[in-house]
Tab-separated table of C-alpha atoms and ligand atoms in Angstrom:
chain	number	residue	atom	x	y	z
A	1	UNK	CA	156.961	118.175	23.517
A	2	UNK	CA	158.958	115.087	23.673
A	3	UNK	CA	159.604	113.171	20.440
A	4	UNK	CA	159.354	109.412	20.393
A	5	UNK	CA	162.939	108.508	20.619
A	6	UNK	CA	164.757	106.883	23.807
A	7	UNK	CA	166.171	109.356	26.189
A	8	UNK	CA	169.738	109.918	27.602
A	9	UNK	CA	168.555	111.157	31.175
A	10	UNK	CA	171.683	113.482	32.423
A	11	UNK	CA	171.476	115.320	35.722
A	12	UNK	CA	173.554	117.949	36.469
A	13	UNK	CA	173.575	118.939	32.721
A	14	UNK	CA	174.208	122.872	33.135
A	15	UNK	CA	177.251	121.587	35.220
A	16	UNK	CA	181.048	121.418	33.727
A	17	UNK	CA	180.990	117.830	32.952
A	18	UNK	CA	177.234	117.650	32.328
A	19	UNK	CA	177.224	120.446	29.636
A	20	UNK	CA	180.041	118.857	27.814
A	21	UNK	CA	178.565	115.351	27.783
A	22	UNK	CA	174.844	116.954	26.617
A	23	UNK	CA	176.558	118.813	23.859
A	24	UNK	CA	178.600	115.702	22.664
A	25	UNK	CA	175.526	113.418	22.849
A	26	UNK	CA	173.175	115.705	21.021
A	27	UNK	CA	176.026	116.083	18.326
A	28	UNK	CA	176.076	112.185	18.160
A	29	UNK	CA	172.387	112.253	17.348
A	30	UNK	CA	171.138	111.245	20.745
A	31	UNK	CA	168.035	112.710	22.451
A	32	UNK	CA	168.814	114.200	25.836
A	33	UNK	CA	166.713	114.877	28.810
A	34	UNK	CA	168.517	117.271	31.059
A	35	UNK	CA	167.881	118.152	34.799
A	36	UNK	CA	169.818	120.832	36.872
A	37	UNK	CA	168.575	122.698	39.946
A	38	UNK	CA	170.957	125.607	38.841
A	39	UNK	CA	172.237	126.241	42.489
A	40	UNK	CA	174.671	129.183	43.378
A	41	UNK	CA	177.472	127.045	44.849
A	42	UNK	CA	179.233	128.958	41.881
A	43	UNK	CA	178.328	131.973	39.464
A	44	UNK	CA	174.897	130.863	37.906
A	45	UNK	CA	175.420	132.816	34.854
A	46	UNK	CA	178.110	130.139	33.965
A	47	UNK	CA	175.566	127.493	33.925
A	48	UNK	CA	172.905	129.437	32.287
A	49	UNK	CA	175.461	130.401	29.768
A	50	UNK	CA	176.313	126.480	29.179
A	51	UNK	CA	172.546	125.657	29.120
A	52	UNK	CA	171.718	128.500	26.335
A	53	UNK	CA	174.245	126.518	23.992
A	54	UNK	CA	172.619	123.074	24.398
A	55	UNK	CA	169.073	124.712	24.649
A	56	UNK	CA	169.460	125.496	20.958
A	57	UNK	CA	169.361	121.683	19.949
A	58	UNK	CA	165.882	120.249	18.881
A	59	UNK	CA	166.516	117.053	20.792
A	60	UNK	CA	167.200	118.575	24.094
A	61	UNK	CA	164.724	118.590	26.728
A	62	UNK	CA	165.293	120.693	29.995
A	63	UNK	CA	163.727	120.582	33.524
A	64	UNK	CA	164.958	122.684	36.173
A	65	UNK	CA	164.773	120.835	39.389
A	66	UNK	CA	166.391	118.859	42.161
A	67	UNK	CA	167.262	115.020	42.227
A	68	UNK	CA	166.306	115.489	46.220
A	69	UNK	CA	162.941	115.942	44.779
A	70	UNK	CA	161.314	112.274	44.208
A	71	UNK	CA	158.129	113.256	43.151
A	72	UNK	CA	159.539	115.099	40.273
A	73	UNK	CA	161.913	112.460	39.117
A	74	UNK	CA	159.113	109.749	39.272
A	75	UNK	CA	157.136	112.270	36.980
A	76	UNK	CA	159.923	112.546	34.789
A	77	UNK	CA	160.655	108.938	34.728
A	78	UNK	CA	156.913	108.056	33.924
A	79	UNK	CA	156.916	110.635	31.144
A	80	UNK	CA	159.903	110.050	29.067
A	81	UNK	CA	161.565	106.721	27.759
A	82	UNK	CA	164.497	106.814	29.433
A	83	UNK	CA	167.184	104.253	28.283
A	84	UNK	CA	170.447	105.376	30.084
A	85	UNK	CA	170.900	107.594	33.157
A	86	UNK	CA	173.951	109.547	33.827
A	87	UNK	CA	173.938	111.058	37.115
A	88	UNK	CA	176.463	113.871	37.427
A	89	UNK	CA	174.300	116.252	39.695
A	90	UNK	CA	176.196	116.391	43.004
A	91	UNK	CA	177.635	118.587	45.438
A	92	UNK	CA	181.218	118.861	44.030
A	93	UNK	CA	184.281	120.270	45.703
A	94	UNK	CA	186.713	118.207	48.405
A	95	UNK	CA	187.704	121.404	50.560
A	96	UNK	CA	184.208	122.886	50.743
A	97	UNK	CA	182.683	119.683	52.151
A	98	UNK	CA	184.001	120.589	55.649
A	99	UNK	CA	182.201	123.816	55.753
A	100	UNK	CA	178.957	122.755	54.421
A	101	UNK	CA	178.453	118.978	55.283
A	102	UNK	CA	174.672	118.911	55.057
A	103	UNK	CA	174.678	120.008	51.236
A	104	UNK	CA	176.791	116.903	50.347
A	105	UNK	CA	174.355	114.518	52.300
A	106	UNK	CA	171.118	116.003	50.616
A	107	UNK	CA	172.398	116.196	47.236
A	108	UNK	CA	174.748	113.301	46.994
A	109	UNK	CA	173.457	110.752	49.186
A	110	UNK	CA	169.578	111.736	49.608
A	111	UNK	CA	169.441	112.656	45.737
A	112	UNK	CA	171.238	109.668	44.742
A	113	UNK	CA	169.021	107.176	46.572
A	114	UNK	CA	166.173	108.876	44.846
A	115	UNK	CA	167.941	108.289	41.363
A	116	UNK	CA	168.585	104.467	42.349
A	117	UNK	CA	165.023	103.897	43.210
A	118	UNK	CA	163.733	105.310	40.187
A	119	UNK	CA	166.113	103.296	37.912
A	120	UNK	CA	165.012	100.115	39.725
A	121	UNK	CA	161.297	100.881	39.600
A	122	UNK	CA	161.468	101.939	35.667
A	123	UNK	CA	164.057	99.192	34.836
A	124	UNK	CA	166.593	101.571	33.498
A	125	UNK	CA	168.907	99.826	30.943
A	126	UNK	CA	172.107	101.351	32.601
A	127	UNK	CA	172.667	103.445	35.329
A	128	UNK	CA	176.079	105.551	34.888
A	129	UNK	CA	177.161	107.871	37.927
A	130	UNK	CA	180.030	110.071	38.906
A	131	UNK	CA	182.045	108.813	41.698
A	132	UNK	CA	185.560	110.521	42.426
A	133	UNK	CA	189.286	110.095	42.524
A	134	UNK	CA	188.972	111.427	46.168
A	135	UNK	CA	187.316	107.901	47.248
A	136	UNK	CA	191.132	106.732	47.273
A	137	UNK	CA	191.956	109.109	50.355
A	138	UNK	CA	195.877	108.888	51.186
A	139	UNK	CA	196.375	105.562	49.146
A	140	UNK	CA	199.980	105.017	48.469
A	141	UNK	CA	199.638	102.480	46.041
A	142	UNK	CA	200.289	104.490	42.898
A	143	UNK	CA	198.797	104.128	40.195
A	144	UNK	CA	195.448	103.801	41.993
A	145	UNK	CA	193.631	100.639	41.007
A	146	UNK	CA	190.007	100.131	41.271
A	147	UNK	CA	191.072	96.823	43.338
A	148	UNK	CA	192.676	98.993	46.031
A	149	UNK	CA	190.864	99.543	49.341
A	150	UNK	CA	188.838	102.621	49.325
A	151	UNK	CA	187.520	102.624	52.865
A	152	UNK	CA	189.477	105.556	54.470
A	153	UNK	CA	188.090	108.663	52.681
A	154	UNK	CA	189.489	111.999	54.108
A	155	UNK	CA	186.551	114.203	53.395
A	156	UNK	CA	182.935	114.092	53.782
A	157	UNK	CA	182.739	114.531	49.908
A	158	UNK	CA	184.765	111.428	49.238
A	159	UNK	CA	182.771	109.734	51.950
A	160	UNK	CA	179.520	110.483	49.913
A	161	UNK	CA	181.001	109.243	46.772
A	162	UNK	CA	182.372	106.070	48.331
A	163	UNK	CA	178.818	105.695	49.517
A	164	UNK	CA	177.268	106.221	46.186
A	165	UNK	CA	179.366	103.052	45.149
A	166	UNK	CA	178.111	101.279	48.002
A	167	UNK	CA	174.624	102.067	47.213
A	168	UNK	CA	174.909	101.368	43.702
A	169	UNK	CA	176.533	97.883	44.272
A	170	UNK	CA	173.352	97.198	46.461
A	171	UNK	CA	170.916	97.870	43.837
A	172	UNK	CA	172.802	96.071	41.404
A	173	UNK	CA	173.018	92.944	43.702
A	174	UNK	CA	169.389	93.057	44.796
A	175	UNK	CA	167.694	94.164	41.726
A	176	UNK	CA	170.340	93.308	38.928
A	177	UNK	CA	169.848	97.216	38.012
A	178	UNK	CA	173.330	97.507	35.826
A	179	UNK	CA	175.166	100.465	37.389
A	180	UNK	CA	178.799	101.826	36.284
A	181	UNK	CA	180.361	104.212	38.761
A	182	UNK	CA	183.156	106.663	37.300
A	183	UNK	CA	185.996	107.540	39.350
A	184	UNK	CA	186.919	111.163	37.652
A	185	UNK	CA	190.277	112.515	38.361
A	186	UNK	CA	190.483	116.332	38.387
A	187	UNK	CA	188.802	117.194	35.244
A	188	UNK	CA	189.577	120.430	33.533
A	189	UNK	CA	188.904	122.450	30.545
A	190	UNK	CA	186.943	125.199	28.660
A	191	UNK	CA	183.520	126.160	30.541
A	192	UNK	CA	185.188	124.679	33.620
A	193	UNK	CA	184.373	125.112	37.438
A	194	UNK	CA	185.375	128.524	39.084
A	195	UNK	CA	185.834	126.797	42.450
A	196	UNK	CA	188.636	124.542	41.010
A	197	UNK	CA	192.304	125.475	40.703
A	198	UNK	CA	192.891	126.107	37.011
A	199	UNK	CA	189.878	128.682	36.950
A	200	UNK	CA	190.953	130.165	40.316
A	201	UNK	CA	194.329	130.615	39.142
A	202	UNK	CA	193.603	131.980	35.815
A	203	UNK	CA	191.221	134.348	37.350
A	204	UNK	CA	193.518	135.637	40.248
A	205	UNK	CA	196.735	135.884	37.797
A	206	UNK	CA	194.683	138.078	35.138
A	207	UNK	CA	193.745	140.329	37.914
A	208	UNK	CA	197.394	140.364	39.332
A	209	UNK	CA	196.017	138.881	42.585
A	210	UNK	CA	197.651	136.395	44.632
A	211	UNK	CA	196.995	132.373	44.085
A	212	UNK	CA	196.937	130.283	47.242
A	213	UNK	CA	199.209	127.348	46.499
A	214	UNK	CA	198.529	124.268	48.912
A	215	UNK	CA	201.138	122.067	50.353
A	216	UNK	CA	203.631	124.636	49.145
A	217	UNK	CA	202.932	123.423	45.631
A	218	UNK	CA	204.181	119.601	46.597
A	219	UNK	CA	201.127	118.121	44.964
A	220	UNK	CA	200.251	115.902	42.044
A	221	UNK	CA	197.086	115.418	40.247
A	222	UNK	CA	196.154	113.174	37.433
A	223	UNK	CA	194.552	116.126	35.491
A	224	UNK	CA	192.230	114.891	32.887
A	225	UNK	CA	190.751	116.920	29.967
A	226	UNK	CA	187.129	116.997	29.849
A	227	UNK	CA	186.747	115.831	26.177
A	228	UNK	CA	188.704	112.789	26.980
A	229	UNK	CA	186.077	112.082	29.660
A	230	UNK	CA	183.058	112.437	27.585
A	231	UNK	CA	184.552	110.449	24.963
A	232	UNK	CA	184.898	107.826	27.501
A	233	UNK	CA	181.304	108.144	28.649
A	234	UNK	CA	179.966	108.226	25.296
A	235	UNK	CA	181.819	104.857	24.571
A	236	UNK	CA	180.437	103.466	27.864
A	237	UNK	CA	176.767	104.393	26.872
A	238	UNK	CA	177.390	102.738	23.407
A	239	UNK	CA	178.993	99.813	24.866
A	240	UNK	CA	175.888	99.370	27.455
A	241	UNK	CA	176.237	97.675	30.928
A	242	UNK	CA	178.847	95.119	31.480
A	243	UNK	CA	177.724	91.490	30.570
A	244	UNK	CA	179.955	89.912	33.203
A	245	UNK	CA	178.766	92.021	36.211
A	246	UNK	CA	175.737	94.353	36.820
A	247	UNK	CA	178.047	96.385	39.011
A	248	UNK	CA	181.256	98.001	37.535
A	249	UNK	CA	183.731	100.653	38.604
A	250	UNK	CA	186.204	102.553	36.391
A	251	UNK	CA	188.942	104.997	37.070
A	252	UNK	CA	188.720	107.923	34.279
A	253	UNK	CA	192.122	109.745	34.398
A	254	UNK	CA	194.903	110.691	32.100
A	255	UNK	CA	197.401	108.281	33.647
A	256	UNK	CA	200.020	110.935	33.731
A	257	UNK	CA	200.013	112.889	37.238
A	258	UNK	CA	201.626	116.651	36.875
A	259	UNK	CA	203.100	118.381	39.534
A	260	UNK	CA	201.062	121.552	40.506
A	261	UNK	CA	204.262	123.755	40.274
A	262	UNK	CA	204.508	122.867	36.668
A	263	UNK	CA	200.660	123.110	36.087
A	264	UNK	CA	200.963	126.788	37.205
A	265	UNK	CA	204.082	127.539	35.004
A	266	UNK	CA	202.118	126.211	31.842
A	267	UNK	CA	199.107	128.536	32.836
A	268	UNK	CA	201.607	131.368	33.569
A	269	UNK	CA	203.010	131.077	29.985
A	270	UNK	CA	199.450	130.805	28.210
A	271	UNK	CA	198.305	133.822	30.023
A	272	UNK	CA	201.387	135.871	29.336
A	273	UNK	CA	201.590	136.875	33.190
A	274	UNK	CA	203.484	135.663	36.447
A	275	UNK	CA	201.236	134.569	39.265
A	276	UNK	CA	202.007	136.050	42.759
A	277	UNK	CA	202.169	132.945	44.805
A	278	UNK	CA	201.090	132.437	48.248
A	279	UNK	CA	202.381	129.459	49.563
A	280	UNK	CA	199.899	127.527	52.177
A	281	UNK	CA	200.292	124.271	54.211
A	282	UNK	CA	198.235	121.215	53.314
A	283	UNK	CA	194.757	121.464	53.617
A	284	UNK	CA	192.157	119.471	55.589
A	285	UNK	CA	190.395	116.935	53.539
A	286	UNK	CA	193.144	117.206	50.486
A	287	UNK	CA	195.222	114.492	49.331
A	288	UNK	CA	199.142	114.990	48.038
A	289	UNK	CA	198.725	112.865	44.938
A	290	UNK	CA	196.371	111.085	42.670
A	291	UNK	CA	197.059	108.910	39.836
A	292	UNK	CA	194.817	106.647	37.776
A	293	UNK	CA	195.181	103.085	36.713
A	294	UNK	CA	193.170	103.014	33.662
A	295	UNK	CA	193.957	99.565	32.079
A	296	UNK	CA	190.343	98.106	32.653
A	297	UNK	CA	188.953	101.083	30.857
A	298	UNK	CA	191.243	101.044	28.021
A	299	UNK	CA	190.499	97.364	27.575
A	300	UNK	CA	186.947	97.759	27.837
A	301	UNK	CA	186.313	100.862	25.611
A	302	UNK	CA	189.389	100.875	23.540
A	303	UNK	CA	189.900	104.349	24.241
A	304	UNK	CA	193.026	106.103	26.181
A	305	UNK	CA	192.858	109.802	27.305
A	306	UNK	CA	194.858	111.670	24.550
A	307	UNK	CA	194.997	115.537	25.484
A	308	UNK	CA	198.303	116.638	26.878
A	309	UNK	CA	198.302	118.999	29.821
A	310	UNK	CA	200.006	121.597	27.735
A	311	UNK	CA	197.347	121.201	25.067
A	312	UNK	CA	194.700	121.308	27.891
A	313	UNK	CA	195.691	124.453	29.552
A	314	UNK	CA	196.038	125.944	26.251
A	315	UNK	CA	192.251	125.313	25.244
A	316	UNK	CA	191.231	126.695	28.379
A	317	UNK	CA	192.897	129.805	28.431
A	318	UNK	CA	191.470	130.452	24.929
A	319	UNK	CA	188.044	129.819	26.196
A	320	UNK	CA	188.732	131.977	29.162
A	321	UNK	CA	189.905	134.960	27.548
A	322	UNK	CA	187.330	134.573	24.788
A	323	UNK	CA	184.501	134.266	27.446
A	324	UNK	CA	185.710	137.144	29.652
A	325	UNK	CA	186.903	139.178	26.747
A	326	UNK	CA	190.406	139.451	28.016
A	327	UNK	CA	192.967	140.711	25.641
B	401	NAD	P1	179.455	120.925	38.479
B	401	NAD	O1	179.028	121.535	40.002
B	401	NAD	O2	180.180	121.945	37.391
B	401	NAD	O3	178.074	120.257	37.955
B	401	NAD	C1	177.233	119.733	38.671
B	401	NAD	C2	175.787	120.295	38.440
B	401	NAD	O4	174.897	119.602	39.188
B	401	NAD	C3	175.703	121.840	38.647
B	401	NAD	O5	175.260	122.463	37.460
B	401	NAD	C4	174.581	121.745	39.848
B	401	NAD	O6	173.806	122.886	39.639
B	401	NAD	C5	173.834	120.655	39.635
B	401	NAD	N1	173.465	119.821	40.890
B	401	NAD	C6	173.741	119.981	42.180
B	401	NAD	N2	173.095	119.294	43.388
B	401	NAD	C7	171.889	119.007	42.317
B	401	NAD	C8	170.684	118.496	42.825
B	401	NAD	N3	170.434	118.037	44.034
B	401	NAD	N4	169.913	118.224	41.523
B	401	NAD	C9	170.136	118.751	40.342
B	401	NAD	N5	170.903	119.200	40.286
B	401	NAD	C10	172.087	119.411	40.811
B	401	NAD	O7	180.576	119.917	38.674
B	401	NAD	P2	181.279	118.928	37.761
B	401	NAD	O8	182.623	119.238	37.809
B	401	NAD	O9	180.669	119.200	36.454
B	401	NAD	O10	181.076	117.307	38.171
B	401	NAD	C11	180.110	116.670	37.645
B	401	NAD	C12	180.009	115.254	38.692
B	401	NAD	O11	181.414	114.709	38.646
B	401	NAD	C13	179.727	115.316	39.766
B	401	NAD	O12	179.170	114.485	40.464
B	401	NAD	C14	181.315	115.560	40.655
B	401	NAD	O13	181.035	114.923	42.081
B	401	NAD	C15	181.790	114.574	39.851
B	401	NAD	N6	183.335	114.783	39.927
B	401	NAD	C16	183.964	115.891	39.275
B	401	NAD	C17	185.153	116.033	39.103
B	401	NAD	C18	186.035	117.102	38.440
B	401	NAD	O14	187.165	117.282	38.442
B	401	NAD	N7	185.265	118.067	38.021
B	401	NAD	C19	186.261	115.020	39.643
B	401	NAD	C20	185.387	113.847	40.086
B	401	NAD	C21	184.052	113.943	40.466
B	402	UGA	C1	188.800	117.821	42.348
B	402	UGA	C2	187.276	118.239	42.187
B	402	UGA	O1	187.272	119.606	42.790
B	402	UGA	C3	186.288	117.489	42.886
B	402	UGA	O2	185.265	117.808	42.869
B	402	UGA	C4	186.838	116.042	42.409
B	402	UGA	O3	186.088	115.092	43.183
B	402	UGA	C5	188.079	115.605	42.667
B	402	UGA	O4	188.885	116.666	41.681
B	402	UGA	C6	188.523	114.195	42.223
B	402	UGA	O5	189.628	114.045	41.080
B	402	UGA	O6	188.046	113.269	42.402
B	402	UGA	P1	190.846	118.599	43.057
B	402	UGA	O7	191.593	117.572	42.719
B	402	UGA	O8	191.255	119.070	44.720
B	402	UGA	O9	189.301	117.998	43.395
B	402	UGA	O10	190.792	119.712	42.099
B	402	UGA	P2	191.248	121.456	42.319
B	402	UGA	O11	190.475	122.199	43.098
B	402	UGA	O12	191.297	121.703	40.667
B	402	UGA	O13	192.936	121.292	42.792
B	402	UGA	C7	193.872	120.774	42.017
B	402	UGA	C8	195.339	120.857	43.057
B	402	UGA	O14	195.371	122.304	43.125
B	402	UGA	C9	195.154	120.471	44.183
B	402	UGA	O15	196.157	119.988	44.480
B	402	UGA	C10	194.666	121.579	45.312
B	402	UGA	O16	195.145	121.157	46.526
B	402	UGA	C11	195.475	122.517	44.591
B	402	UGA	N1	194.780	123.900	44.861
B	402	UGA	C12	193.576	124.268	44.550
B	402	UGA	C13	195.471	125.087	45.445
B	402	UGA	O17	196.731	124.716	45.703
B	402	UGA	N2	195.020	126.105	45.594
B	402	UGA	C14	193.745	126.520	45.364
B	402	UGA	O18	193.268	127.526	45.651
B	402	UGA	C15	192.907	125.178	44.974
């Protein structure tokens, strides 16, 4: 049964970022309504294990279902007093979008259109949604500024995230719906995604299987620790929508790109094992470098990501060894 509090509605709450955000908000005293379709893009036991942790909290309500289901969304928006929506549900992954394009259109475009319609109809105070650093494509102006052009996405995933920003703009413009899009830069940390580099590499190194290194390791990523992401979202929820403009976009990145080869070295050190390296060329849909300009974020929420790559990988490895019972 619901209580009388206003809810923060988090879609994708059993996902990597969604779980951390749900937990953080519950710890801060918010009531959270979470939704997730629990799809098997990666090992669902990880999603259920994350859920188990937040389910213990008395102010958490969970609904298993898809944002592609407009009737279900309508029911939830009518039933619960929702204050802010944080839409994290999506089909993620840059390279997988070449293999399964339809999933991206359904979850990221159709699902997001449903979210916008419900937010409009129910006059939601603030819609915060996940965009991605991938909208910058092969941008050469490092660090990437929100003022830079983002009309040349190099993967369908990136195109759906750019589409989300455009759709949000229209709803902000037409209906004054306050929207804030967050361009996350390669988020990592405990309870991370098994399809992403850190998890894939750790898994392979522990099993002494080869890791595949794209573009021969000549890649840079502005890897961002998950707690820095949740802290930023918490501050954006507290601050409420921008008073200057109902449409806002922020980069959420560490502002410190790291070489992929160095990232692997730090991981090897913490695992106490060397990787067997298989060097591969650049993959279609991938980009060589990301680097976030976060001046505007820092100005508006008075917070700059703090966790270094060395500390972040250390914390990931501690969790990874504990979760998989590795000595
Ligand atoms: P994730 O896959 O761990 O989390 C997404 C969750 O959404 C999953 O639990 C999944 O089951 C759920 N979901 C997917 N489609 C759904 C649907 N149609 N209806 C309901 N639930 C659905 O991914 P994540 O890394 O936590 O990413 C969260 C968001 O941030 C995504 O929108 C992603 O595109 C974006 N993002 C992530 C990163 C990153 O580095 N992790 C970077 C940029 C953007
Ligand atoms: C990540 C997420 O997977 C996307 O969902 C997200 O939108 C994107 O960040 C973003 O910032 O917007 P990516 O940067 O490719 O995408 O993240 P990883 O899969 O963790 O890859 C990190 C680096 O390792 C990349 O340079 C990638 O090319 C490389 N990599 C990845 C490998 O060399 N081998 C692999 O097996 C996997």
